[in-house]
């Protein structure tokens, strides 16, 4: 899926495209719509860097068993195992 945002609207946010993706990932993570791994992927950051970003915003991790299992399954699919 491609999400298109008019340049004028992006400029009005005063964010770069990468910053906007990270902010979007942050919101979806906070709403528990994305797991930690999914949010990091959307943000285009390694998971540890996304965790650091969350810490800089004082946003707690909500990484439960279900999220861990989802991330493990996704990793298996991506690695072809």
PDB file of N, CA, C and O in Angstrom:
ATOM      1  N   UNK A   1       0.842  -1.173   0.000  1.00  0.00           N
ATOM      2  CA  UNK A   1       0.000   0.000   0.000  1.00  0.00           C
ATOM      3  C   UNK A   1       0.891   1.242   0.000  1.00  0.00           C
ATOM      4  O   UNK A   1       1.880   1.314   0.710  1.00  0.00           O
ATOM      5  N   UNK A   2       0.519   2.183  -0.760  1.00  0.00           N
ATOM      6  CA  UNK A   2       1.233   3.447  -0.819  1.00  0.00           C
ATOM      7  C   UNK A   2       0.352   4.523  -0.223  1.00  0.00           C
ATOM      8  O   UNK A   2      -0.830   4.620  -0.537  1.00  0.00           O
ATOM      9  N   UNK A   3       0.951   5.314   0.627  1.00  0.00           N
ATOM     10  CA  UNK A   3       0.248   6.434   1.258  1.00  0.00           C
ATOM     11  C   UNK A   3       0.852   7.702   0.698  1.00  0.00           C
ATOM     12  O   UNK A   3       2.053   7.930   0.828  1.00  0.00           O
ATOM     13  N   UNK A   4       0.033   8.521   0.058  1.00  0.00           N
ATOM     14  CA  UNK A   4       0.524   9.740  -0.565  1.00  0.00           C
ATOM     15  C   UNK A   4       0.039  10.947   0.220  1.00  0.00           C
ATOM     16  O   UNK A   4      -1.141  11.053   0.544  1.00  0.00           O
ATOM     17  N   UNK A   5       0.971  11.814   0.509  1.00  0.00           N
ATOM     18  CA  UNK A   5       0.668  13.045   1.229  1.00  0.00           C
ATOM     19  C   UNK A   5       1.155  14.198   0.357  1.00  0.00           C
ATOM     20  O   UNK A   5       2.323  14.204  -0.045  1.00  0.00           O
ATOM     21  N   UNK A   6       0.287  15.135   0.046  1.00  0.00           N
ATOM     22  CA  UNK A   6       0.730  16.263  -0.779  1.00  0.00           C
ATOM     23  C   UNK A   6       1.914  16.976  -0.133  1.00  0.00           C
ATOM     24  O   UNK A   6       1.968  17.139   1.094  1.00  0.00           O
ATOM     25  N   UNK A   7       2.875  17.407  -0.959  1.00  0.00           N
ATOM     26  CA  UNK A   7       4.078  18.081  -0.461  1.00  0.00           C
ATOM     27  C   UNK A   7       3.728  19.281   0.413  1.00  0.00           C
ATOM     28  O   UNK A   7       4.374  19.522   1.438  1.00  0.00           O
ATOM     29  N   UNK A   8       2.709  20.035   0.009  1.00  0.00           N
ATOM     30  CA  UNK A   8       2.310  21.215   0.773  1.00  0.00           C
ATOM     31  C   UNK A   8       1.887  20.831   2.197  1.00  0.00           C
ATOM     32  O   UNK A   8       2.238  21.504   3.171  1.00  0.00           O
ATOM     33  N   UNK A   9       1.162  19.737   2.316  1.00  0.00           N
ATOM     34  CA  UNK A   9       0.731  19.277   3.633  1.00  0.00           C
ATOM     35  C   UNK A   9       1.918  18.785   4.455  1.00  0.00           C
ATOM     36  O   UNK A   9       2.022  19.088   5.642  1.00  0.00           O
ATOM     37  N   UNK A  10       2.829  18.085   3.808  1.00  0.00           N
ATOM     38  CA  UNK A  10       4.039  17.636   4.501  1.00  0.00           C
ATOM     39  C   UNK A  10       4.850  18.838   4.987  1.00  0.00           C
ATOM     40  O   UNK A  10       5.305  18.864   6.141  1.00  0.00           O
ATOM     41  N   UNK A  11       5.012  19.834   4.138  1.00  0.00           N
ATOM     42  CA  UNK A  11       5.757  21.036   4.535  1.00  0.00           C
ATOM     43  C   UNK A  11       5.098  21.725   5.729  1.00  0.00           C
ATOM     44  O   UNK A  11       5.778  22.239   6.614  1.00  0.00           O
ATOM     45  N   UNK A  12       3.766  21.713   5.757  1.00  0.00           N
ATOM     46  CA  UNK A  12       3.063  22.395   6.849  1.00  0.00           C
ATOM     47  C   UNK A  12       3.312  21.713   8.198  1.00  0.00           C
ATOM     48  O   UNK A  12       3.196  22.355   9.241  1.00  0.00           O
ATOM     49  N   UNK A  13       3.687  20.450   8.189  1.00  0.00           N
ATOM     50  CA  UNK A  13       3.988  19.751   9.447  1.00  0.00           C
ATOM     51  C   UNK A  13       5.363  20.118   9.977  1.00  0.00           C
ATOM     52  O   UNK A  13       5.662  19.870  11.137  1.00  0.00           O
ATOM     53  N   UNK A  14       6.222  20.659   9.097  1.00  0.00           N
ATOM     54  CA  UNK A  14       7.609  20.981   9.417  1.00  0.00           C
ATOM     55  C   UNK A  14       8.395  19.735   9.836  1.00  0.00           C
ATOM     56  O   UNK A  14       9.300  19.808  10.657  1.00  0.00           O
ATOM     57  N   UNK A  15       7.994  18.611   9.279  1.00  0.00           N
ATOM     58  CA  UNK A  15       8.687  17.349   9.520  1.00  0.00           C
ATOM     59  C   UNK A  15       9.224  16.827   8.208  1.00  0.00           C
ATOM     60  O   UNK A  15       8.646  17.078   7.147  1.00  0.00           O
ATOM     61  N   UNK A  16      10.314  16.082   8.288  1.00  0.00           N
ATOM     62  CA  UNK A  16      10.780  15.387   7.092  1.00  0.00           C
ATOM     63  C   UNK A  16       9.874  14.182   6.884  1.00  0.00           C
ATOM     64  O   UNK A  16       9.107  13.791   7.780  1.00  0.00           O
ATOM     65  N   UNK A  17       9.999  13.566   5.746  1.00  0.00           N
ATOM     66  CA  UNK A  17       9.211  12.354   5.480  1.00  0.00           C
ATOM     67  C   UNK A  17       9.545  11.267   6.508  1.00  0.00           C
ATOM     68  O   UNK A  17       8.654  10.600   7.034  1.00  0.00           O
ATOM     69  N   UNK A  18      10.818  11.112   6.810  1.00  0.00           N
ATOM     70  CA  UNK A  18      11.243  10.103   7.791  1.00  0.00           C
ATOM     71  C   UNK A  18      10.689  10.417   9.181  1.00  0.00           C
ATOM     72  O   UNK A  18      10.241   9.516   9.900  1.00  0.00           O
ATOM     73  N   UNK A  19      10.715  11.693   9.562  1.00  0.00           N
ATOM     74  CA  UNK A  19      10.179  12.085  10.868  1.00  0.00           C
ATOM     75  C   UNK A  19       8.670  11.819  10.945  1.00  0.00           C
ATOM     76  O   UNK A  19       8.168  11.358  11.974  1.00  0.00           O
ATOM     77  N   UNK A  20       7.982  12.106   9.855  1.00  0.00           N
ATOM     78  CA  UNK A  20       6.539  11.872   9.829  1.00  0.00           C
ATOM     79  C   UNK A  20       6.218  10.388   9.953  1.00  0.00           C
ATOM     80  O   UNK A  20       5.305   9.998  10.697  1.00  0.00           O
ATOM     81  N   UNK A  21       6.991   9.539   9.265  1.00  0.00           N
ATOM     82  CA  UNK A  21       6.795   8.089   9.384  1.00  0.00           C
ATOM     83  C   UNK A  21       7.023   7.629  10.811  1.00  0.00           C
ATOM     84  O   UNK A  21       6.281   6.800  11.339  1.00  0.00           O
ATOM     85  N   UNK A  22       8.044   8.184  11.453  1.00  0.00           N
ATOM     86  CA  UNK A  22       8.348   7.814  12.833  1.00  0.00           C
ATOM     87  C   UNK A  22       7.235   8.262  13.773  1.00  0.00           C
ATOM     88  O   UNK A  22       6.810   7.504  14.653  1.00  0.00           O
ATOM     89  N   UNK A  23       6.724   9.455  13.583  1.00  0.00           N
ATOM     90  CA  UNK A  23       5.623   9.951  14.411  1.00  0.00           C
ATOM     91  C   UNK A  23       4.366   9.105  14.216  1.00  0.00           C
ATOM     92  O   UNK A  23       3.651   8.805  15.175  1.00  0.00           O
ATOM     93  N   UNK A  24       4.109   8.725  12.979  1.00  0.00           N
ATOM     94  CA  UNK A  24       2.951   7.883  12.669  1.00  0.00           C
ATOM     95  C   UNK A  24       3.099   6.523  13.353  1.00  0.00           C
ATOM     96  O   UNK A  24       2.158   6.019  13.970  1.00  0.00           O
ATOM     97  N   UNK A  25       4.286   5.956  13.268  1.00  0.00           N
ATOM     98  CA  UNK A  25       4.554   4.673  13.928  1.00  0.00           C
ATOM     99  C   UNK A  25       4.379   4.796  15.437  1.00  0.00           C
ATOM    100  O   UNK A  25       3.826   3.899  16.083  1.00  0.00           O
ATOM    101  N   UNK A  26       4.837   5.893  15.995  1.00  0.00           N
ATOM    102  CA  UNK A  26       4.710   6.139  17.425  1.00  0.00           C
ATOM    103  C   UNK A  26       3.247   6.143  17.863  1.00  0.00           C
ATOM    104  O   UNK A  26       2.875   5.487  18.840  1.00  0.00           O
ATOM    105  N   UNK A  27       2.429   6.859  17.132  1.00  0.00           N
ATOM    106  CA  UNK A  27       1.003   6.940  17.477  1.00  0.00           C
ATOM    107  C   UNK A  27       0.349   5.561  17.402  1.00  0.00           C
ATOM    108  O   UNK A  27      -0.384   5.161  18.313  1.00  0.00           O
ATOM    109  N   UNK A  28       0.624   4.829  16.340  1.00  0.00           N
ATOM    110  CA  UNK A  28       0.018   3.504  16.198  1.00  0.00           C
ATOM    111  C   UNK A  28       0.517   2.542  17.272  1.00  0.00           C
ATOM    112  O   UNK A  28      -0.226   1.689  17.749  1.00  0.00           O
ATOM    113  N   UNK A  29       1.778   2.686  17.679  1.00  0.00           N
ATOM    114  CA  UNK A  29       2.309   1.871  18.765  1.00  0.00           C
ATOM    115  C   UNK A  29       1.616   2.225  20.075  1.00  0.00           C
ATOM    116  O   UNK A  29       1.206   1.349  20.829  1.00  0.00           O
ATOM    117  N   UNK A  30       1.469   3.508  20.355  1.00  0.00           N
ATOM    118  CA  UNK A  30       0.813   3.940  21.589  1.00  0.00           C
ATOM    119  C   UNK A  30      -0.625   3.446  21.662  1.00  0.00           C
ATOM    120  O   UNK A  30      -1.109   3.114  22.742  1.00  0.00           O
ATOM    121  N   UNK A  31      -1.287   3.393  20.534  1.00  0.00           N
ATOM    122  CA  UNK A  31      -2.673   2.923  20.482  1.00  0.00           C
ATOM    123  C   UNK A  31      -2.759   1.395  20.473  1.00  0.00           C
ATOM    124  O   UNK A  31      -3.843   0.839  20.385  1.00  0.00           O
ATOM    125  N   UNK A  32      -1.602   0.755  20.533  1.00  0.00           N
ATOM    126  CA  UNK A  32      -1.490  -0.703  20.495  1.00  0.00           C
ATOM    127  C   UNK A  32      -2.087  -1.302  19.228  1.00  0.00           C
ATOM    128  O   UNK A  32      -2.626  -2.389  19.216  1.00  0.00           O
ATOM    129  N   UNK A  33      -1.943  -0.557  18.146  1.00  0.00           N
ATOM    130  CA  UNK A  33      -2.371  -1.050  16.831  1.00  0.00           C
ATOM    131  C   UNK A  33      -1.219  -1.722  16.103  1.00  0.00           C
ATOM    132  O   UNK A  33      -1.433  -2.461  15.154  1.00  0.00           O
ATOM    133  N   UNK A  34       0.012  -1.400  16.538  1.00  0.00           N
ATOM    134  CA  UNK A  34       1.215  -2.037  15.999  1.00  0.00           C
ATOM    135  C   UNK A  34       2.053  -2.546  17.156  1.00  0.00           C
ATOM    136  O   UNK A  34       2.111  -1.921  18.215  1.00  0.00           O
ATOM    137  N   UNK A  35       2.714  -3.661  16.913  1.00  0.00           N
ATOM    138  CA  UNK A  35       3.681  -4.161  17.890  1.00  0.00           C
ATOM    139  C   UNK A  35       4.929  -3.299  17.808  1.00  0.00           C
ATOM    140  O   UNK A  35       5.097  -2.493  16.878  1.00  0.00           O
ATOM    141  N   UNK A  36       5.824  -3.523  18.738  1.00  0.00           N
ATOM    142  CA  UNK A  36       7.092  -2.804  18.738  1.00  0.00           C
ATOM    143  C   UNK A  36       7.847  -3.042  17.430  1.00  0.00           C
ATOM    144  O   UNK A  36       8.336  -2.108  16.799  1.00  0.00           O
ATOM    145  N   UNK A  37       7.911  -4.295  17.008  1.00  0.00           N
ATOM    146  CA  UNK A  37       8.604  -4.626  15.765  1.00  0.00           C
ATOM    147  C   UNK A  37       7.959  -4.002  14.542  1.00  0.00           C
ATOM    148  O   UNK A  37       8.643  -3.499  13.649  1.00  0.00           O
ATOM    149  N   UNK A  38       6.640  -4.022  14.496  1.00  0.00           N
ATOM    150  CA  UNK A  38       5.923  -3.428  13.371  1.00  0.00           C
ATOM    151  C   UNK A  38       6.136  -1.918  13.317  1.00  0.00           C
ATOM    152  O   UNK A  38       6.337  -1.347  12.253  1.00  0.00           O
ATOM    153  N   UNK A  39       6.066  -1.282  14.484  1.00  0.00           N
ATOM    154  CA  UNK A  39       6.241   0.168  14.538  1.00  0.00           C
ATOM    155  C   UNK A  39       7.653   0.555  14.112  1.00  0.00           C
ATOM    156  O   UNK A  39       7.841   1.532  13.385  1.00  0.00           O
ATOM    157  N   UNK A  40       8.637  -0.209  14.552  1.00  0.00           N
ATOM    158  CA  UNK A  40      10.020   0.063  14.153  1.00  0.00           C
ATOM    159  C   UNK A  40      10.168  -0.073  12.645  1.00  0.00           C
ATOM    160  O   UNK A  40      10.819   0.755  11.990  1.00  0.00           O
ATOM    161  N   UNK A  41       9.548  -1.091  12.079  1.00  0.00           N
ATOM    162  CA  UNK A  41       9.590  -1.304  10.637  1.00  0.00           C
ATOM    163  C   UNK A  41       8.956  -0.128   9.898  1.00  0.00           C
ATOM    164  O   UNK A  41       9.524   0.389   8.931  1.00  0.00           O
ATOM    165  N   UNK A  42       7.804   0.316  10.354  1.00  0.00           N
ATOM    166  CA  UNK A  42       7.137   1.454   9.736  1.00  0.00           C
ATOM    167  C   UNK A  42       7.986   2.714   9.842  1.00  0.00           C
ATOM    168  O   UNK A  42       8.073   3.506   8.898  1.00  0.00           O
ATOM    169  N   UNK A  43       8.635   2.885  10.977  1.00  0.00           N
ATOM    170  CA  UNK A  43       9.490   4.060  11.183  1.00  0.00           C
ATOM    171  C   UNK A  43      10.779   3.981  10.377  1.00  0.00           C
ATOM    172  O   UNK A  43      11.478   4.981  10.223  1.00  0.00           O
ATOM    173  N   UNK A  44      11.088   2.782   9.868  1.00  0.00           N
ATOM    174  CA  UNK A  44      12.331   2.616   9.118  1.00  0.00           C
ATOM    175  C   UNK A  44      13.552   2.609  10.019  1.00  0.00           C
ATOM    176  O   UNK A  44      14.638   3.007   9.600  1.00  0.00           O
ATOM    177  N   UNK A  45      13.353   2.162  11.257  1.00  0.00           N
ATOM    178  CA  UNK A  45      14.436   2.147  12.239  1.00  0.00           C
ATOM    179  C   UNK A  45      14.673   0.731  12.741  1.00  0.00           C
ATOM    180  O   UNK A  45      13.726  -0.061  12.823  1.00  0.00           O
ATOM    181  N   UNK A  46      15.912   0.419  13.110  1.00  0.00           N
ATOM    182  CA  UNK A  46      16.129  -0.832  13.825  1.00  0.00           C
ATOM    183  C   UNK A  46      15.317  -0.788  15.126  1.00  0.00           C
ATOM    184  O   UNK A  46      15.098   0.293  15.695  1.00  0.00           O
ATOM    185  N   UNK A  47      14.880  -1.936  15.584  1.00  0.00           N
ATOM    186  CA  UNK A  47      14.002  -1.982  16.745  1.00  0.00           C
ATOM    187  C   UNK A  47      14.625  -1.299  17.969  1.00  0.00           C
ATOM    188  O   UNK A  47      13.944  -0.569  18.688  1.00  0.00           O
ATOM    189  N   UNK A  48      15.915  -1.495  18.179  1.00  0.00           N
ATOM    190  CA  UNK A  48      16.573  -0.873  19.323  1.00  0.00           C
ATOM    191  C   UNK A  48      16.558   0.653  19.211  1.00  0.00           C
ATOM    192  O   UNK A  48      16.333   1.359  20.204  1.00  0.00           O
ATOM    193  N   UNK A  49      16.745   1.174  18.016  1.00  0.00           N
ATOM    194  CA  UNK A  49      16.687   2.626  17.821  1.00  0.00           C
ATOM    195  C   UNK A  49      15.280   3.156  18.066  1.00  0.00           C
ATOM    196  O   UNK A  49      15.103   4.243  18.621  1.00  0.00           O
ATOM    197  N   UNK A  50      14.271   2.388  17.657  1.00  0.00           N
ATOM    198  CA  UNK A  50      12.887   2.807  17.907  1.00  0.00           C
ATOM    199  C   UNK A  50      12.608   2.786  19.410  1.00  0.00           C
ATOM    200  O   UNK A  50      11.941   3.681  19.927  1.00  0.00           O
ATOM    201  N   UNK A  51      13.144   1.793  20.107  1.00  0.00           N
ATOM    202  CA  UNK A  51      12.990   1.744  21.565  1.00  0.00           C
ATOM    203  C   UNK A  51      13.643   2.972  22.207  1.00  0.00           C
ATOM    204  O   UNK A  51      13.082   3.551  23.145  1.00  0.00           O
ATOM    205  N   UNK A  52      14.796   3.368  21.711  1.00  0.00           N
ATOM    206  CA  UNK A  52      15.459   4.567  22.226  1.00  0.00           C
ATOM    207  C   UNK A  52      14.611   5.812  21.960  1.00  0.00           C
ATOM    208  O   UNK A  52      14.523   6.715  22.789  1.00  0.00           O
ATOM    209  N   UNK A  53      14.004   5.852  20.778  1.00  0.00           N
ATOM    210  CA  UNK A  53      13.113   6.961  20.433  1.00  0.00           C
ATOM    211  C   UNK A  53      11.944   7.011  21.413  1.00  0.00           C
ATOM    212  O   UNK A  53      11.591   8.082  21.924  1.00  0.00           O
ATOM    213  N   UNK A  54      11.342   5.862  21.695  1.00  0.00           N
ATOM    214  CA  UNK A  54      10.244   5.815  22.658  1.00  0.00           C
ATOM    215  C   UNK A  54      10.712   6.299  24.027  1.00  0.00           C
ATOM    216  O   UNK A  54      10.017   7.073  24.693  1.00  0.00           O
ATOM    217  N   UNK A  55      11.883   5.859  24.445  1.00  0.00           N
ATOM    218  CA  UNK A  55      12.420   6.264  25.745  1.00  0.00           C
ATOM    219  C   UNK A  55      12.644   7.775  25.797  1.00  0.00           C
ATOM    220  O   UNK A  55      12.380   8.408  26.825  1.00  0.00           O
ATOM    221  N   UNK A  56      13.096   8.345  24.687  1.00  0.00           N
ATOM    222  CA  UNK A  56      13.333   9.794  24.659  1.00  0.00           C
ATOM    223  C   UNK A  56      12.037  10.569  24.824  1.00  0.00           C
ATOM    224  O   UNK A  56      12.047  11.717  25.271  1.00  0.00           O
ATOM    225  N   UNK A  57      10.926   9.946  24.473  1.00  0.00           N
ATOM    226  CA  UNK A  57       9.603  10.556  24.628  1.00  0.00           C
ATOM    227  C   UNK A  57       8.907  10.083  25.900  1.00  0.00           C
ATOM    228  O   UNK A  57       7.761  10.402  26.135  1.00  0.00           O
ATOM    229  N   UNK A  58       9.611   9.280  26.682  1.00  0.00           N
ATOM    230  CA  UNK A  58       9.086   8.707  27.928  1.00  0.00           C
ATOM    231  C   UNK A  58       7.806   7.901  27.682  1.00  0.00           C
ATOM    232  O   UNK A  58       6.847   7.973  28.438  1.00  0.00           O
ATOM    233  N   UNK A  59       7.834   7.123  26.608  1.00  0.00           N
ATOM    234  CA  UNK A  59       6.708   6.258  26.263  1.00  0.00           C
ATOM    235  C   UNK A  59       7.075   4.839  26.659  1.00  0.00           C
ATOM    236  O   UNK A  59       8.076   4.301  26.181  1.00  0.00           O
ATOM    237  N   UNK A  60       6.282   4.243  27.537  1.00  0.00           N
ATOM    238  CA  UNK A  60       6.613   2.891  28.005  1.00  0.00           C
ATOM    239  C   UNK A  60       6.370   1.836  26.924  1.00  0.00           C
ATOM    240  O   UNK A  60       5.514   1.999  26.049  1.00  0.00           O
ATOM    241  N   UNK A  61       7.138   0.781  27.016  1.00  0.00           N
ATOM    242  CA  UNK A  61       6.938  -0.360  26.123  1.00  0.00           C
ATOM    243  C   UNK A  61       5.767  -1.177  26.646  1.00  0.00           C
ATOM    244  O   UNK A  61       5.613  -1.350  27.845  1.00  0.00           O
ATOM    245  N   UNK A  62       4.966  -1.648  25.754  1.00  0.00           N
ATOM    246  CA  UNK A  62       3.911  -2.595  26.107  1.00  0.00           C
ATOM    247  C   UNK A  62       4.109  -3.817  25.216  1.00  0.00           C
ATOM    248  O   UNK A  62       3.371  -4.057  24.293  1.00  0.00           O
ATOM    249  N   UNK A  63       5.161  -4.501  25.529  1.00  0.00           N
ATOM    250  CA  UNK A  63       5.591  -5.630  24.706  1.00  0.00           C
ATOM    251  C   UNK A  63       5.268  -6.913  25.450  1.00  0.00           C
ATOM    252  O   UNK A  63       6.068  -7.417  26.219  1.00  0.00           O
ATOM    253  N   UNK A  64       4.070  -7.424  25.229  1.00  0.00           N
ATOM    254  CA  UNK A  64       3.631  -8.622  25.916  1.00  0.00           C
ATOM    255  C   UNK A  64       3.941  -9.883  25.131  1.00  0.00           C
ATOM    256  O   UNK A  64       4.555  -9.863  24.060  1.00  0.00           O
ATOM    257  N   UNK A  65       3.482 -10.989  25.662  1.00  0.00           N
ATOM    258  CA  UNK A  65       3.701 -12.305  25.057  1.00  0.00           C
ATOM    259  C   UNK A  65       3.117 -12.365  23.648  1.00  0.00           C
ATOM    260  O   UNK A  65       3.766 -12.855  22.723  1.00  0.00           O
ATOM    261  N   UNK A  66       1.910 -11.863  23.483  1.00  0.00           N
ATOM    262  CA  UNK A  66       1.263 -11.915  22.163  1.00  0.00           C
ATOM    263  C   UNK A  66       2.081 -11.154  21.124  1.00  0.00           C
ATOM    264  O   UNK A  66       2.302 -11.634  20.015  1.00  0.00           O
ATOM    265  N   UNK A  67       2.561  -9.959  21.482  1.00  0.00           N
ATOM    266  CA  UNK A  67       3.366  -9.173  20.552  1.00  0.00           C
ATOM    267  C   UNK A  67       4.669  -9.890  20.229  1.00  0.00           C
ATOM    268  O   UNK A  67       5.110  -9.907  19.075  1.00  0.00           O
ATOM    269  N   UNK A  68       5.263 -10.505  21.238  1.00  0.00           N
ATOM    270  CA  UNK A  68       6.505 -11.238  21.017  1.00  0.00           C
ATOM    271  C   UNK A  68       6.272 -12.409  20.058  1.00  0.00           C
ATOM    272  O   UNK A  68       7.047 -12.635  19.131  1.00  0.00           O
ATOM    273  N   UNK A  69       5.176 -13.138  20.259  1.00  0.00           N
ATOM    274  CA  UNK A  69       4.873 -14.266  19.382  1.00  0.00           C
ATOM    275  C   UNK A  69       4.630 -13.801  17.948  1.00  0.00           C
ATOM    276  O   UNK A  69       5.080 -14.437  16.998  1.00  0.00           O
ATOM    277  N   UNK A  70       3.934 -12.664  17.791  1.00  0.00           N
ATOM    278  CA  UNK A  70       3.703 -12.113  16.453  1.00  0.00           C
ATOM    279  C   UNK A  70       5.028 -11.738  15.793  1.00  0.00           C
ATOM    280  O   UNK A  70       5.233 -12.021  14.611  1.00  0.00           O
ATOM    281  N   UNK A  71       5.905 -11.113  16.541  1.00  0.00           N
ATOM    282  CA  UNK A  71       7.199 -10.726  15.991  1.00  0.00           C
ATOM    283  C   UNK A  71       8.036 -11.952  15.633  1.00  0.00           C
ATOM    284  O   UNK A  71       8.730 -11.957  14.610  1.00  0.00           O
ATOM    285  N   UNK A  72       7.973 -12.992  16.453  1.00  0.00           N
ATOM    286  CA  UNK A  72       8.709 -14.220  16.141  1.00  0.00           C
ATOM    287  C   UNK A  72       8.188 -14.871  14.867  1.00  0.00           C
ATOM    288  O   UNK A  72       8.966 -15.304  14.026  1.00  0.00           O
ATOM    289  N   UNK A  73       6.868 -14.920  14.711  1.00  0.00           N
ATOM    290  CA  UNK A  73       6.279 -15.489  13.500  1.00  0.00           C
ATOM    291  C   UNK A  73       6.687 -14.668  12.270  1.00  0.00           C
ATOM    292  O   UNK A  73       7.016 -15.215  11.223  1.00  0.00           O
ATOM    293  N   UNK A  74       6.640 -13.357  12.397  1.00  0.00           N
ATOM    294  CA  UNK A  74       7.028 -12.477  11.294  1.00  0.00           C
ATOM    295  C   UNK A  74       8.490 -12.684  10.933  1.00  0.00           C
ATOM    296  O   UNK A  74       8.851 -12.776   9.753  1.00  0.00           O
ATOM    297  N   UNK A  75       9.343 -12.817  11.939  1.00  0.00           N
ATOM    298  CA  UNK A  75      10.774 -13.047  11.688  1.00  0.00           C
ATOM    299  C   UNK A  75      10.988 -14.362  10.972  1.00  0.00           C
ATOM    300  O   UNK A  75      11.812 -14.451  10.051  1.00  0.00           O
ATOM    301  N   UNK A  76      10.232 -15.387  11.354  1.00  0.00           N
ATOM    302  CA  UNK A  76      10.347 -16.692  10.693  1.00  0.00           C
ATOM    303  C   UNK A  76       9.934 -16.590   9.231  1.00  0.00           C
ATOM    304  O   UNK A  76      10.585 -17.143   8.341  1.00  0.00           O
ATOM    305  N   UNK A  77       8.834 -15.869   8.972  1.00  0.00           N
ATOM    306  CA  UNK A  77       8.365 -15.703   7.588  1.00  0.00           C
ATOM    307  C   UNK A  77       9.399 -14.948   6.762  1.00  0.00           C
ATOM    308  O   UNK A  77       9.682 -15.320   5.617  1.00  0.00           O
ATOM    309  N   UNK A  78       9.943 -13.908   7.323  1.00  0.00           N
ATOM    310  CA  UNK A  78      10.919 -13.084   6.592  1.00  0.00           C
ATOM    311  C   UNK A  78      12.221 -13.830   6.335  1.00  0.00           C
ATOM    312  O   UNK A  78      12.875 -13.601   5.327  1.00  0.00           O
ATOM    313  N   UNK A  79      12.587 -14.710   7.253  1.00  0.00           N
ATOM    314  CA  UNK A  79      13.842 -15.449   7.098  1.00  0.00           C
ATOM    315  C   UNK A  79      13.658 -16.726   6.292  1.00  0.00           C
ATOM    316  O   UNK A  79      14.640 -17.385   5.947  1.00  0.00           O
ATOM    317  N   UNK A  80      12.406 -17.075   6.000  1.00  0.00           N
ATOM    318  CA  UNK A  80      12.124 -18.272   5.215  1.00  0.00           C
ATOM    319  C   UNK A  80      12.233 -19.567   6.010  1.00  0.00           C
ATOM    320  O   UNK A  80      12.324 -20.635   5.442  1.00  0.00           O
ATOM    321  N   UNK A  81      12.226 -19.470   7.331  1.00  0.00           N
ATOM    322  CA  UNK A  81      12.331 -20.657   8.189  1.00  0.00           C
ATOM    323  C   UNK A  81      10.959 -21.241   8.397  1.00  0.00           C
ATOM    324  O   UNK A  81       9.997 -20.638   8.570  1.00  0.00           O
TER     325      UNK A  81
END
